[in-house]
Amino acid sequence: MQTYNAQDIWMPPSDIRLRIFSDSAALVRCAASTLVSQCEEAIRHRGAFKIALSGGQTPLELFEALASNDWRNHFDWSRMHFFWIDERCVPPDHPASNFGMAHRTLLAHVPAGRVFRIRGELEPTQAAEEYAAILQTELGKGDDAPSKLTFDCVLLGMGTDGHTASLFPGAPQLEEKRHSVISALRHDGDVVLPEHHRVTLTLPVLNAARCCLVVVAGAKKREALHRALTFFSPPELPIQRIRPSEGEVIWMVDKAACLP
Ligand code: 6PG
């Protein structure tokens, strides 16, 4: 597995571990191996591994790898608890469903312990309130603030506009502090795009994670990745707001996503 010295290209803040891989297959191997280690540590110390997944296309190759014979036997699936970082407000069998994508590529093929999907078929606010209660039950120790709801890992992607989860540039949801889960609409600047409503975890929850694993792959992300890893002060892109208070943040990117 060849990796590249990231510091020759970008100078992100020192708390961000950046790893650049020759191709997406090498990235997936490293991401899978990282999840194996995190899972073993979480089960050993806390009895379960609690991970929140993103949707979109980037994680698809990783999910398929985890379900494959190369990796499936490295995990104690019965002790793995799956959650979602965000969801489109559609039924689980809808092509746009983040749960549906994870189910088709991973969860239908492994004996996962517990699966807590965001019920996209509900009215957005109701789905958000229901999921916030689930996070309190599964991660909280009473009536915990969002910043106390600690996942072992949150697996994040980045859109070509620098969004992550369903937190879009300039959106008011970026400043949410009181709620752990809220409804959102995709923005392009001040313009709300005519797309599905979404339900998303908020930054306090994402930044409470023990590990924020950001995966970015493909040439279409070059511009956003360059901006995200170069201009950090003040953070202009939602993905730059992923700065866990106590946990680690690891960026895994492939060479195709790096400017030549
Ligand atoms: C979503 C995702 C979103 C995703 C980025 C990147 O529901 O859309 O959770 O945050 O990670 O949009 O998507 P791609 O991996 O498809 O580029």
PDB file of C-alpha atoms and ligand atoms in Angstrom:
ATOM      1  CA  MET A   1       0.000   0.000   0.000  1.00  0.00           C
ATOM      2  CA  GLN A   2       1.659   3.220  -1.129  1.00  0.00           C
ATOM      3  CA  THR A   3       0.807   6.383   0.727  1.00  0.00           C
ATOM      4  CA  TYR A   4       1.998   9.901   0.037  1.00  0.00           C
ATOM      5  CA  ASN A   5       3.462  12.451   2.377  1.00  0.00           C
ATOM      6  CA  ALA A   6       0.501  14.733   2.851  1.00  0.00           C
ATOM      7  CA  GLN A   7       2.563  17.535   4.269  1.00  0.00           C
ATOM      8  CA  ASP A   8       4.180  18.005   0.857  1.00  0.00           C
ATOM      9  CA  ILE A   9       0.794  19.091  -0.455  1.00  0.00           C
ATOM     10  CA  TRP A  10      -1.292  20.615   2.335  1.00  0.00           C
ATOM     11  CA  MET A  11      -0.750  21.950   5.810  1.00  0.00           C
ATOM     12  CA  PRO A  12      -4.014  21.163   7.652  1.00  0.00           C
ATOM     13  CA  PRO A  13      -4.129  21.810  11.408  1.00  0.00           C
ATOM     14  CA  SER A  14      -1.860  19.468  13.366  1.00  0.00           C
ATOM     15  CA  ASP A  15      -4.810  17.674  14.969  1.00  0.00           C
ATOM     16  CA  ILE A  16      -5.903  16.359  11.574  1.00  0.00           C
ATOM     17  CA  ARG A  17      -4.290  13.132  10.462  1.00  0.00           C
ATOM     18  CA  LEU A  18      -4.267  13.096   6.678  1.00  0.00           C
ATOM     19  CA  ARG A  19      -3.477   9.989   4.663  1.00  0.00           C
ATOM     20  CA  ILE A  20      -3.370   9.929   0.875  1.00  0.00           C
ATOM     21  CA  PHE A  21      -3.671   6.643  -0.984  1.00  0.00           C
ATOM     22  CA  SER A  22      -2.701   5.702  -4.523  1.00  0.00           C
ATOM     23  CA  ASP A  23      -6.254   4.567  -5.298  1.00  0.00           C
ATOM     24  CA  SER A  24      -9.620   3.918  -3.671  1.00  0.00           C
ATOM     25  CA  ALA A  25      -8.847   0.212  -3.183  1.00  0.00           C
ATOM     26  CA  ALA A  26      -5.827   1.066  -1.027  1.00  0.00           C
ATOM     27  CA  LEU A  27      -7.931   3.604   0.866  1.00  0.00           C
ATOM     28  CA  VAL A  28     -10.657   1.006   1.495  1.00  0.00           C
ATOM     29  CA  ARG A  29      -8.120  -1.515   2.806  1.00  0.00           C
ATOM     30  CA  CYS A  30      -6.758   1.009   5.291  1.00  0.00           C
ATOM     31  CA  ALA A  31     -10.222   2.176   6.333  1.00  0.00           C
ATOM     32  CA  ALA A  32     -11.348  -1.428   6.895  1.00  0.00           C
ATOM     33  CA  SER A  33      -8.240  -2.202   8.922  1.00  0.00           C
ATOM     34  CA  THR A  34      -8.786   0.947  10.994  1.00  0.00           C
ATOM     35  CA  LEU A  35     -12.375  -0.094  11.722  1.00  0.00           C
ATOM     36  CA  VAL A  36     -11.227  -3.575  12.771  1.00  0.00           C
ATOM     37  CA  SER A  37      -8.855  -2.043  15.333  1.00  0.00           C
ATOM     38  CA  GLN A  38     -11.453   0.432  16.598  1.00  0.00           C
ATOM     39  CA  CYS A  39     -14.042  -2.317  16.860  1.00  0.00           C
ATOM     40  CA  GLU A  40     -11.754  -4.589  18.872  1.00  0.00           C
ATOM     41  CA  GLU A  41     -10.859  -1.752  21.253  1.00  0.00           C
ATOM     42  CA  ALA A  42     -14.489  -0.693  21.723  1.00  0.00           C
ATOM     43  CA  ILE A  43     -15.710  -4.229  22.400  1.00  0.00           C
ATOM     44  CA  ARG A  44     -12.835  -4.866  24.785  1.00  0.00           C
ATOM     45  CA  HIS A  45     -13.434  -1.707  26.810  1.00  0.00           C
ATOM     46  CA  ARG A  46     -17.151  -0.977  26.343  1.00  0.00           C
ATOM     47  CA  GLY A  47     -18.750  -4.185  25.135  1.00  0.00           C
ATOM     48  CA  ALA A  48     -19.878  -2.866  21.769  1.00  0.00           C
ATOM     49  CA  PHE A  49     -18.725  -0.803  18.785  1.00  0.00           C
ATOM     50  CA  LYS A  50     -21.117   2.044  17.986  1.00  0.00           C
ATOM     51  CA  ILE A  51     -20.624   3.510  14.543  1.00  0.00           C
ATOM     52  CA  ALA A  52     -22.629   6.085  12.583  1.00  0.00           C
ATOM     53  CA  LEU A  53     -22.597   5.828   8.802  1.00  0.00           C
ATOM     54  CA  SER A  54     -22.947   8.362   6.028  1.00  0.00           C
ATOM     55  CA  GLY A  55     -24.758   7.815   2.778  1.00  0.00           C
ATOM     56  CA  GLY A  56     -23.750   8.790  -0.726  1.00  0.00           C
ATOM     57  CA  GLN A  57     -21.517   6.772  -3.044  1.00  0.00           C
ATOM     58  CA  THR A  58     -18.120   7.038  -1.345  1.00  0.00           C
ATOM     59  CA  PRO A  59     -18.758   4.516   1.448  1.00  0.00           C
ATOM     60  CA  LEU A  60     -20.274   1.986  -0.962  1.00  0.00           C
ATOM     61  CA  GLU A  61     -16.912   0.359  -1.841  1.00  0.00           C
ATOM     62  CA  LEU A  62     -15.981   0.190   1.850  1.00  0.00           C
ATOM     63  CA  PHE A  63     -19.310  -1.395   2.830  1.00  0.00           C
ATOM     64  CA  GLU A  64     -18.925  -4.034   0.118  1.00  0.00           C
ATOM     65  CA  ALA A  65     -15.373  -4.736   1.306  1.00  0.00           C
ATOM     66  CA  LEU A  66     -16.485  -5.162   4.940  1.00  0.00           C
ATOM     67  CA  ALA A  67     -19.083  -7.721   3.831  1.00  0.00           C
ATOM     68  CA  SER A  68     -16.546  -9.588   1.665  1.00  0.00           C
ATOM     69  CA  ASN A  69     -14.588 -12.680   2.650  1.00  0.00           C
ATOM     70  CA  ASP A  70     -11.496 -10.442   2.891  1.00  0.00           C
ATOM     71  CA  TRP A  71     -12.860  -8.635   5.932  1.00  0.00           C
ATOM     72  CA  ARG A  72     -16.152 -10.093   7.284  1.00  0.00           C
ATOM     73  CA  ASN A  73     -14.431 -12.550   9.584  1.00  0.00           C
ATOM     74  CA  HIS A  74     -12.386  -9.798  11.243  1.00  0.00           C
ATOM     75  CA  PHE A  75     -15.468  -8.377  12.970  1.00  0.00           C
ATOM     76  CA  ASP A  76     -17.627  -9.546  15.874  1.00  0.00           C
ATOM     77  CA  TRP A  77     -20.800  -8.404  14.114  1.00  0.00           C
ATOM     78  CA  SER A  78     -23.001  -9.318  17.068  1.00  0.00           C
ATOM     79  CA  ARG A  79     -21.324  -6.535  19.064  1.00  0.00           C
ATOM     80  CA  MET A  80     -21.566  -3.879  16.363  1.00  0.00           C
ATOM     81  CA  HIS A  81     -24.309  -1.250  16.618  1.00  0.00           C
ATOM     82  CA  PHE A  82     -25.065   0.712  13.449  1.00  0.00           C
ATOM     83  CA  PHE A  83     -26.473   4.221  13.349  1.00  0.00           C
ATOM     84  CA  TRP A  84     -26.783   6.863  10.638  1.00  0.00           C
ATOM     85  CA  ILE A  85     -25.276  10.335  10.423  1.00  0.00           C
ATOM     86  CA  ASP A  86     -28.046  11.509   8.159  1.00  0.00           C
ATOM     87  CA  GLU A  87     -30.926  10.256   6.087  1.00  0.00           C
ATOM     88  CA  ARG A  88     -33.095  11.487   3.288  1.00  0.00           C
ATOM     89  CA  CYS A  89     -36.791  11.671   4.183  1.00  0.00           C
ATOM     90  CA  VAL A  90     -37.809   8.718   2.042  1.00  0.00           C
ATOM     91  CA  PRO A  91     -38.847   5.127   2.856  1.00  0.00           C
ATOM     92  CA  PRO A  92     -36.006   2.649   3.508  1.00  0.00           C
ATOM     93  CA  ASP A  93     -36.543   0.937   0.156  1.00  0.00           C
ATOM     94  CA  HIS A  94     -36.274   4.221  -1.790  1.00  0.00           C
ATOM     95  CA  PRO A  95     -33.166   4.480  -4.063  1.00  0.00           C
ATOM     96  CA  ALA A  96     -32.095   7.654  -2.207  1.00  0.00           C
ATOM     97  CA  SER A  97     -32.208   6.031   1.242  1.00  0.00           C
ATOM     98  CA  ASN A  98     -28.847   5.986   3.048  1.00  0.00           C
ATOM     99  CA  PHE A  99     -30.071   3.070   5.143  1.00  0.00           C
ATOM    100  CA  GLY A 100     -31.148   1.281   1.963  1.00  0.00           C
ATOM    101  CA  MET A 101     -27.678   1.650   0.436  1.00  0.00           C
ATOM    102  CA  ALA A 102     -25.953   0.339   3.579  1.00  0.00           C
ATOM    103  CA  HIS A 103     -28.439  -2.518   3.811  1.00  0.00           C
ATOM    104  CA  ARG A 104     -27.969  -3.593   0.194  1.00  0.00           C
ATOM    105  CA  THR A 105     -24.152  -3.451   0.336  1.00  0.00           C
ATOM    106  CA  LEU A 106     -23.408  -4.514   3.920  1.00  0.00           C
ATOM    107  CA  LEU A 107     -26.152  -5.144   6.463  1.00  0.00           C
ATOM    108  CA  ALA A 108     -28.056  -7.713   4.381  1.00  0.00           C
ATOM    109  CA  HIS A 109     -24.854  -9.791   4.246  1.00  0.00           C
ATOM    110  CA  VAL A 110     -23.634  -9.774   7.852  1.00  0.00           C
ATOM    111  CA  PRO A 111     -25.257 -10.681  11.205  1.00  0.00           C
ATOM    112  CA  ALA A 112     -25.146  -7.103  12.569  1.00  0.00           C
ATOM    113  CA  GLY A 113     -25.927  -6.823  16.269  1.00  0.00           C
ATOM    114  CA  ARG A 114     -28.217  -3.823  16.364  1.00  0.00           C
ATOM    115  CA  VAL A 115     -29.317  -1.425  13.632  1.00  0.00           C
ATOM    116  CA  PHE A 116     -30.874   1.948  14.426  1.00  0.00           C
ATOM    117  CA  ARG A 117     -32.051   3.559  11.217  1.00  0.00           C
ATOM    118  CA  ILE A 118     -33.474   7.051  10.956  1.00  0.00           C
ATOM    119  CA  ARG A 119     -37.105   6.524   9.897  1.00  0.00           C
ATOM    120  CA  GLY A 120     -37.095   8.634   6.755  1.00  0.00           C
ATOM    121  CA  GLU A 121     -40.686   7.723   6.079  1.00  0.00           C
ATOM    122  CA  LEU A 122     -41.826   9.896   8.987  1.00  0.00           C
ATOM    123  CA  GLU A 123     -42.402  13.654   8.892  1.00  0.00           C
ATOM    124  CA  PRO A 124     -38.856  15.178   9.185  1.00  0.00           C
ATOM    125  CA  THR A 125     -39.260  16.792  12.609  1.00  0.00           C
ATOM    126  CA  GLN A 126     -40.872  13.666  14.012  1.00  0.00           C
ATOM    127  CA  ALA A 127     -38.076  11.488  12.599  1.00  0.00           C
ATOM    128  CA  ALA A 128     -35.467  13.815  14.135  1.00  0.00           C
ATOM    129  CA  GLU A 129     -37.145  13.797  17.554  1.00  0.00           C
ATOM    130  CA  GLU A 130     -37.494  10.015  17.478  1.00  0.00           C
ATOM    131  CA  TYR A 131     -33.813   9.554  16.574  1.00  0.00           C
ATOM    132  CA  ALA A 132     -32.644  11.999  19.224  1.00  0.00           C
ATOM    133  CA  ALA A 133     -34.462   9.852  21.793  1.00  0.00           C
ATOM    134  CA  ILE A 134     -32.763   6.731  20.427  1.00  0.00           C
ATOM    135  CA  LEU A 135     -29.339   8.399  20.750  1.00  0.00           C
ATOM    136  CA  GLN A 136     -30.144   9.338  24.349  1.00  0.00           C
ATOM    137  CA  THR A 137     -31.076   5.742  25.118  1.00  0.00           C
ATOM    138  CA  GLU A 138     -28.164   4.144  23.310  1.00  0.00           C
ATOM    139  CA  LEU A 139     -25.378   6.679  23.938  1.00  0.00           C
ATOM    140  CA  GLY A 140     -26.578   8.893  26.775  1.00  0.00           C
ATOM    141  CA  LYS A 141     -26.190   8.485  30.504  1.00  0.00           C
ATOM    142  CA  GLY A 142     -29.358  10.283  31.479  1.00  0.00           C
ATOM    143  CA  ASP A 143     -30.355  13.590  29.908  1.00  0.00           C
ATOM    144  CA  ASP A 144     -27.077  14.229  28.149  1.00  0.00           C
ATOM    145  CA  ALA A 145     -26.241  17.229  26.024  1.00  0.00           C
ATOM    146  CA  PRO A 146     -25.522  16.455  22.344  1.00  0.00           C
ATOM    147  CA  SER A 147     -21.802  16.881  23.006  1.00  0.00           C
ATOM    148  CA  LYS A 148     -21.955  13.990  25.497  1.00  0.00           C
ATOM    149  CA  LEU A 149     -23.412  11.482  23.030  1.00  0.00           C
ATOM    150  CA  THR A 150     -20.268   9.626  22.043  1.00  0.00           C
ATOM    151  CA  PHE A 151     -20.009   7.323  19.075  1.00  0.00           C
ATOM    152  CA  ASP A 152     -16.919   5.190  18.732  1.00  0.00           C
ATOM    153  CA  CYS A 153     -16.692   6.231  15.088  1.00  0.00           C
ATOM    154  CA  VAL A 154     -18.557   8.499  12.702  1.00  0.00           C
ATOM    155  CA  LEU A 155     -17.835   7.713   9.050  1.00  0.00           C
ATOM    156  CA  LEU A 156     -18.125  10.971   7.138  1.00  0.00           C
ATOM    157  CA  GLY A 157     -18.062  11.892   3.469  1.00  0.00           C
ATOM    158  CA  MET A 158     -17.680  15.279   1.822  1.00  0.00           C
ATOM    159  CA  GLY A 159     -19.761  16.710  -0.984  1.00  0.00           C
ATOM    160  CA  THR A 160     -18.301  18.736  -3.855  1.00  0.00           C
ATOM    161  CA  ASP A 161     -19.506  21.846  -1.996  1.00  0.00           C
ATOM    162  CA  GLY A 162     -17.695  20.836   1.188  1.00  0.00           C
ATOM    163  CA  HIS A 163     -20.813  19.694   3.017  1.00  0.00           C
ATOM    164  CA  THR A 164     -20.781  16.722   5.327  1.00  0.00           C
ATOM    165  CA  ALA A 165     -23.678  14.832   6.853  1.00  0.00           C
ATOM    166  CA  SER A 166     -26.602  17.009   5.751  1.00  0.00           C
ATOM    167  CA  LEU A 167     -24.869  20.160   6.949  1.00  0.00           C
ATOM    168  CA  PHE A 168     -24.519  22.446   3.964  1.00  0.00           C
ATOM    169  CA  PRO A 169     -22.470  25.635   3.499  1.00  0.00           C
ATOM    170  CA  GLY A 170     -24.231  28.595   5.072  1.00  0.00           C
ATOM    171  CA  ALA A 171     -27.067  26.489   6.481  1.00  0.00           C
ATOM    172  CA  PRO A 172     -28.456  27.436   9.917  1.00  0.00           C
ATOM    173  CA  GLN A 173     -28.160  23.789  10.993  1.00  0.00           C
ATOM    174  CA  LEU A 174     -24.375  24.309  11.261  1.00  0.00           C
ATOM    175  CA  GLU A 175     -24.910  26.443  14.359  1.00  0.00           C
ATOM    176  CA  GLU A 176     -27.285  24.042  16.152  1.00  0.00           C
ATOM    177  CA  LYS A 177     -26.108  23.380  19.690  1.00  0.00           C
ATOM    178  CA  ARG A 178     -29.214  22.300  21.629  1.00  0.00           C
ATOM    179  CA  HIS A 179     -30.439  19.372  19.550  1.00  0.00           C
ATOM    180  CA  SER A 180     -28.520  16.240  18.568  1.00  0.00           C
ATOM    181  CA  VAL A 181     -30.674  15.540  15.521  1.00  0.00           C
ATOM    182  CA  ILE A 182     -32.516  18.031  13.313  1.00  0.00           C
ATOM    183  CA  SER A 183     -34.225  18.227   9.946  1.00  0.00           C
ATOM    184  CA  ALA A 184     -32.430  19.940   7.070  1.00  0.00           C
ATOM    185  CA  LEU A 185     -32.801  20.960   3.468  1.00  0.00           C
ATOM    186  CA  ARG A 186     -29.995  20.985   0.928  1.00  0.00           C
ATOM    187  CA  HIS A 187     -28.720  24.521   0.239  1.00  0.00           C
ATOM    188  CA  ASP A 188     -26.736  26.013  -2.575  1.00  0.00           C
ATOM    189  CA  GLY A 189     -25.712  29.227  -0.865  1.00  0.00           C
ATOM    190  CA  ASP A 190     -28.945  30.972   0.098  1.00  0.00           C
ATOM    191  CA  VAL A 191     -30.972  28.885  -2.335  1.00  0.00           C
ATOM    192  CA  VAL A 192     -32.836  25.890  -0.934  1.00  0.00           C
ATOM    193  CA  LEU A 193     -32.661  23.104  -3.526  1.00  0.00           C
ATOM    194  CA  PRO A 194     -35.826  21.202  -4.452  1.00  0.00           C
ATOM    195  CA  GLU A 195     -34.691  17.918  -2.991  1.00  0.00           C
ATOM    196  CA  HIS A 196     -35.802  15.521  -0.309  1.00  0.00           C
ATOM    197  CA  HIS A 197     -35.915  16.839   3.207  1.00  0.00           C
ATOM    198  CA  ARG A 198     -33.215  15.307   5.325  1.00  0.00           C
ATOM    199  CA  VAL A 199     -32.557  14.419   8.939  1.00  0.00           C
ATOM    200  CA  THR A 200     -29.021  14.942  10.218  1.00  0.00           C
ATOM    201  CA  LEU A 201     -26.866  14.662  13.304  1.00  0.00           C
ATOM    202  CA  THR A 202     -25.532  18.025  14.414  1.00  0.00           C
ATOM    203  CA  LEU A 203     -21.914  19.134  14.839  1.00  0.00           C
ATOM    204  CA  PRO A 204     -21.844  18.724  18.659  1.00  0.00           C
ATOM    205  CA  VAL A 205     -22.653  15.017  18.275  1.00  0.00           C
ATOM    206  CA  LEU A 206     -20.248  14.468  15.376  1.00  0.00           C
ATOM    207  CA  ASN A 207     -17.451  16.225  17.270  1.00  0.00           C
ATOM    208  CA  ALA A 208     -18.119  14.132  20.385  1.00  0.00           C
ATOM    209  CA  ALA A 209     -17.031  10.967  18.570  1.00  0.00           C
ATOM    210  CA  ARG A 210     -13.920   9.064  19.587  1.00  0.00           C
ATOM    211  CA  CYS A 211     -12.993   9.020  15.925  1.00  0.00           C
ATOM    212  CA  CYS A 212     -14.216  11.129  13.000  1.00  0.00           C
ATOM    213  CA  LEU A 213     -13.153   9.216   9.906  1.00  0.00           C
ATOM    214  CA  VAL A 214     -13.487  11.406   6.795  1.00  0.00           C
ATOM    215  CA  VAL A 215     -13.281   9.543   3.484  1.00  0.00           C
ATOM    216  CA  VAL A 216     -12.913  11.498   0.219  1.00  0.00           C
ATOM    217  CA  ALA A 217     -12.296   9.871  -3.143  1.00  0.00           C
ATOM    218  CA  GLY A 218     -12.470  10.772  -6.829  1.00  0.00           C
ATOM    219  CA  ALA A 219     -11.451  13.642  -9.079  1.00  0.00           C
ATOM    220  CA  LYS A 220     -14.767  15.450  -8.679  1.00  0.00           C
ATOM    221  CA  LYS A 221     -13.787  16.278  -5.074  1.00  0.00           C
ATOM    222  CA  ARG A 222     -10.467  17.968  -6.000  1.00  0.00           C
ATOM    223  CA  GLU A 223     -11.602  21.553  -5.703  1.00  0.00           C
ATOM    224  CA  ALA A 224     -13.478  21.051  -2.444  1.00  0.00           C
ATOM    225  CA  LEU A 225     -10.678  18.957  -0.936  1.00  0.00           C
ATOM    226  CA  HIS A 226      -8.069  21.568  -1.797  1.00  0.00           C
ATOM    227  CA  ARG A 227     -10.182  24.306  -0.205  1.00  0.00           C
ATOM    228  CA  ALA A 228     -11.005  22.126   2.789  1.00  0.00           C
ATOM    229  CA  LEU A 229      -7.390  21.264   3.566  1.00  0.00           C
ATOM    230  CA  THR A 230      -5.774  24.567   2.715  1.00  0.00           C
ATOM    231  CA  PHE A 231      -7.912  27.414   4.009  1.00  0.00           C
ATOM    232  CA  PHE A 232      -8.750  26.582   7.554  1.00  0.00           C
ATOM    233  CA  SER A 233      -9.101  29.926   9.228  1.00  0.00           C
ATOM    234  CA  PRO A 234     -11.884  30.803   9.463  1.00  0.00           C
ATOM    235  CA  PRO A 235     -13.458  27.457   8.500  1.00  0.00           C
ATOM    236  CA  GLU A 236     -15.594  28.229   5.447  1.00  0.00           C
ATOM    237  CA  LEU A 237     -16.761  24.679   4.700  1.00  0.00           C
ATOM    238  CA  PRO A 238     -18.897  22.425   6.905  1.00  0.00           C
ATOM    239  CA  ILE A 239     -16.350  19.594   6.639  1.00  0.00           C
ATOM    240  CA  GLN A 240     -13.770  21.907   8.249  1.00  0.00           C
ATOM    241  CA  ARG A 241     -16.007  22.113  11.322  1.00  0.00           C
ATOM    242  CA  ILE A 242     -15.307  18.447  12.022  1.00  0.00           C
ATOM    243  CA  ARG A 243     -12.816  18.979  14.857  1.00  0.00           C
ATOM    244  CA  PRO A 244     -13.592  16.499  17.640  1.00  0.00           C
ATOM    245  CA  SER A 245     -13.143  17.926  21.116  1.00  0.00           C
ATOM    246  CA  GLU A 246     -11.369  14.859  22.524  1.00  0.00           C
ATOM    247  CA  GLY A 247     -11.423  12.269  19.755  1.00  0.00           C
ATOM    248  CA  GLU A 248      -9.246  11.921  16.684  1.00  0.00           C
ATOM    249  CA  VAL A 249      -9.999  13.071  13.148  1.00  0.00           C
ATOM    250  CA  ILE A 250      -8.535  11.094  10.295  1.00  0.00           C
ATOM    251  CA  TRP A 251      -8.863  12.086   6.645  1.00  0.00           C
ATOM    252  CA  MET A 252      -8.383   9.279   4.165  1.00  0.00           C
ATOM    253  CA  VAL A 253      -8.287  10.502   0.587  1.00  0.00           C
ATOM    254  CA  ASP A 254      -7.242   8.946  -2.671  1.00  0.00           C
ATOM    255  CA  LYS A 255      -4.777  10.520  -5.085  1.00  0.00           C
ATOM    256  CA  ALA A 256      -7.529  11.126  -7.641  1.00  0.00           C
ATOM    257  CA  ALA A 257      -9.090  13.627  -5.219  1.00  0.00           C
ATOM    258  CA  CYS A 258      -5.829  15.562  -4.910  1.00  0.00           C
ATOM    259  CA  LEU A 259      -5.002  18.415  -7.249  1.00  0.00           C
ATOM    260  CA  PRO A 260      -2.232  17.355  -9.655  1.00  0.00           C
TER     261      PRO A 260
HETATM  262  C1  6PG B   1     -25.744  12.172   2.111  1.00  0.00           C
HETATM  263  C2  6PG B   1     -24.412  11.902   2.762  1.00  0.00           C
HETATM  264  C3  6PG B   1     -23.483  13.040   2.456  1.00  0.00           C
HETATM  265  C4  6PG B   1     -22.323  12.447   1.692  1.00  0.00           C
HETATM  266  C5  6PG B   1     -21.718  13.484   0.783  1.00  0.00           C
HETATM  267  C6  6PG B   1     -20.733  12.817  -0.180  1.00  0.00           C
HETATM  268  O1  6PG B   1     -26.770  11.758   2.653  1.00  0.00           O
HETATM  269  O2  6PG B   1     -25.717  12.737   1.008  1.00  0.00           O
HETATM  270  O3  6PG B   1     -24.469  11.554   4.047  1.00  0.00           O
HETATM  271  O4  6PG B   1     -23.047  13.773   3.525  1.00  0.00           O
HETATM  272  O5  6PG B   1     -21.353  11.950   2.578  1.00  0.00           O
HETATM  273  O6  6PG B   1     -22.777  14.084   0.031  1.00  0.00           O
HETATM  274  O7  6PG B   1     -21.478  11.997  -1.043  1.00  0.00           O
HETATM  275  P1  6PG B   1     -20.745  11.057  -2.108  1.00  0.00           P
HETATM  276  O8  6PG B   1     -20.014  10.026  -1.307  1.00  0.00           O
HETATM  277  O9  6PG B   1     -21.857  10.450  -2.930  1.00  0.00           O
HETATM  278  O10 6PG B   1     -19.822  11.941  -2.916  1.00  0.00           O
END
